[in-house]
Coordinates of C-alpha atoms in Angstrom, one line a residue:
X1 CA -7.0 -14.0 -100.8
X2 CA -9.5 -14.4 -97.8
X3 CA -7.2 -14.5 -95.4
X4 CA -5.5 -11.7 -96.1
X5 CA -9.2 -9.9 -95.7
X6 CA -9.5 -11.2 -92.6
X7 CA -5.5 -10.0 -91.7
X8 CA -6.9 -7.0 -93.1
X9 CA -9.4 -6.2 -90.3
X10 CA -6.9 -7.0 -87.6
X11 CA -4.4 -5.1 -88.8
X12 CA -7.1 -2.1 -89.4
X13 CA -8.1 -2.2 -86.3
X14 CA -4.9 -2.1 -84.3
X15 CA -1.3 0.0 -85.1
X16 CA -0.2 -2.7 -88.4
X17 CA 3.5 -2.0 -85.9
X18 CA 1.9 -3.0 -83.5
X19 CA -0.5 -5.8 -84.6
X20 CA 3.0 -7.9 -86.8
X21 CA 4.6 -7.7 -82.9
X22 CA 2.0 -9.1 -80.8
X23 CA 1.8 -12.0 -83.4
X24 CA 5.6 -11.8 -83.5
X25 CA 5.8 -12.4 -80.0
X26 CA 3.4 -15.4 -80.4
X27 CA 5.9 -17.7 -81.8
X28 CA 4.0 -20.4 -84.4
X29 CA 1.0 -20.2 -85.2
X30 CA 0.1 -23.2 -83.9
X31 CA 0.6 -20.6 -80.7
X32 CA -0.8 -18.0 -82.3
X33 CA -3.7 -19.7 -82.9
X34 CA -4.1 -21.1 -79.5
X35 CA -4.1 -17.5 -78.4
X36 CA -7.2 -16.4 -81.0
X37 CA -8.4 -19.7 -79.7
X38 CA -7.9 -18.6 -75.9
X39 CA -9.6 -14.9 -76.5
X40 CA -12.5 -16.9 -77.7
X41 CA -12.7 -19.2 -75.2
X42 CA -12.7 -16.1 -72.7
X43 CA -9.4 -18.4 -70.5
X44 CA -7.9 -14.9 -71.6
X45 CA -8.9 -11.7 -71.0
X46 CA -9.6 -9.3 -72.7
X47 CA -11.4 -6.2 -73.3
X48 CA -12.9 -6.6 -76.8
X49 CA -10.4 -10.2 -78.6
X50 CA -13.0 -12.1 -76.9
X51 CA -16.0 -10.3 -79.0
X52 CA -14.1 -10.2 -82.1
X53 CA -12.9 -14.2 -82.2
X54 CA -16.2 -15.3 -81.5
X55 CA -17.3 -13.5 -84.9
X56 CA -14.2 -16.4 -86.3
X57 CA -14.6 -20.2 -87.2
X58 CA -11.9 -22.3 -86.3
X59 CA -11.1 -22.3 -89.8
X60 CA -10.9 -18.4 -90.2
X61 CA -8.8 -17.0 -87.2
X62 CA -6.7 -20.8 -88.2
X63 CA -6.2 -18.6 -91.3
X64 CA -4.9 -15.5 -89.6
X65 CA -2.6 -17.5 -87.1
X66 CA -0.9 -19.0 -90.7
X67 CA -0.7 -15.9 -92.7
X68 CA 0.7 -14.1 -89.5
X69 CA 2.9 -16.7 -89.5
X70 CA 3.5 -16.0 -92.7
X71 CA 4.4 -12.5 -92.3
X72 CA 8.0 -13.3 -90.2

């Protein structure tokens, strides 16, 4: 599915174990989305995530959040 393609880009950028641990630590789907949007707006400091998240719509980021929240 499309959300798996987007999520795959995240896993490909980081080690899969690190990626899942980060998303696990964020908790719920809503909190994961909140963190992704914080990267996107610059509210959460980052070296590159703010640039990456700007490349996706809010709907796409919601799909990423949904995917990783379901992996628990």
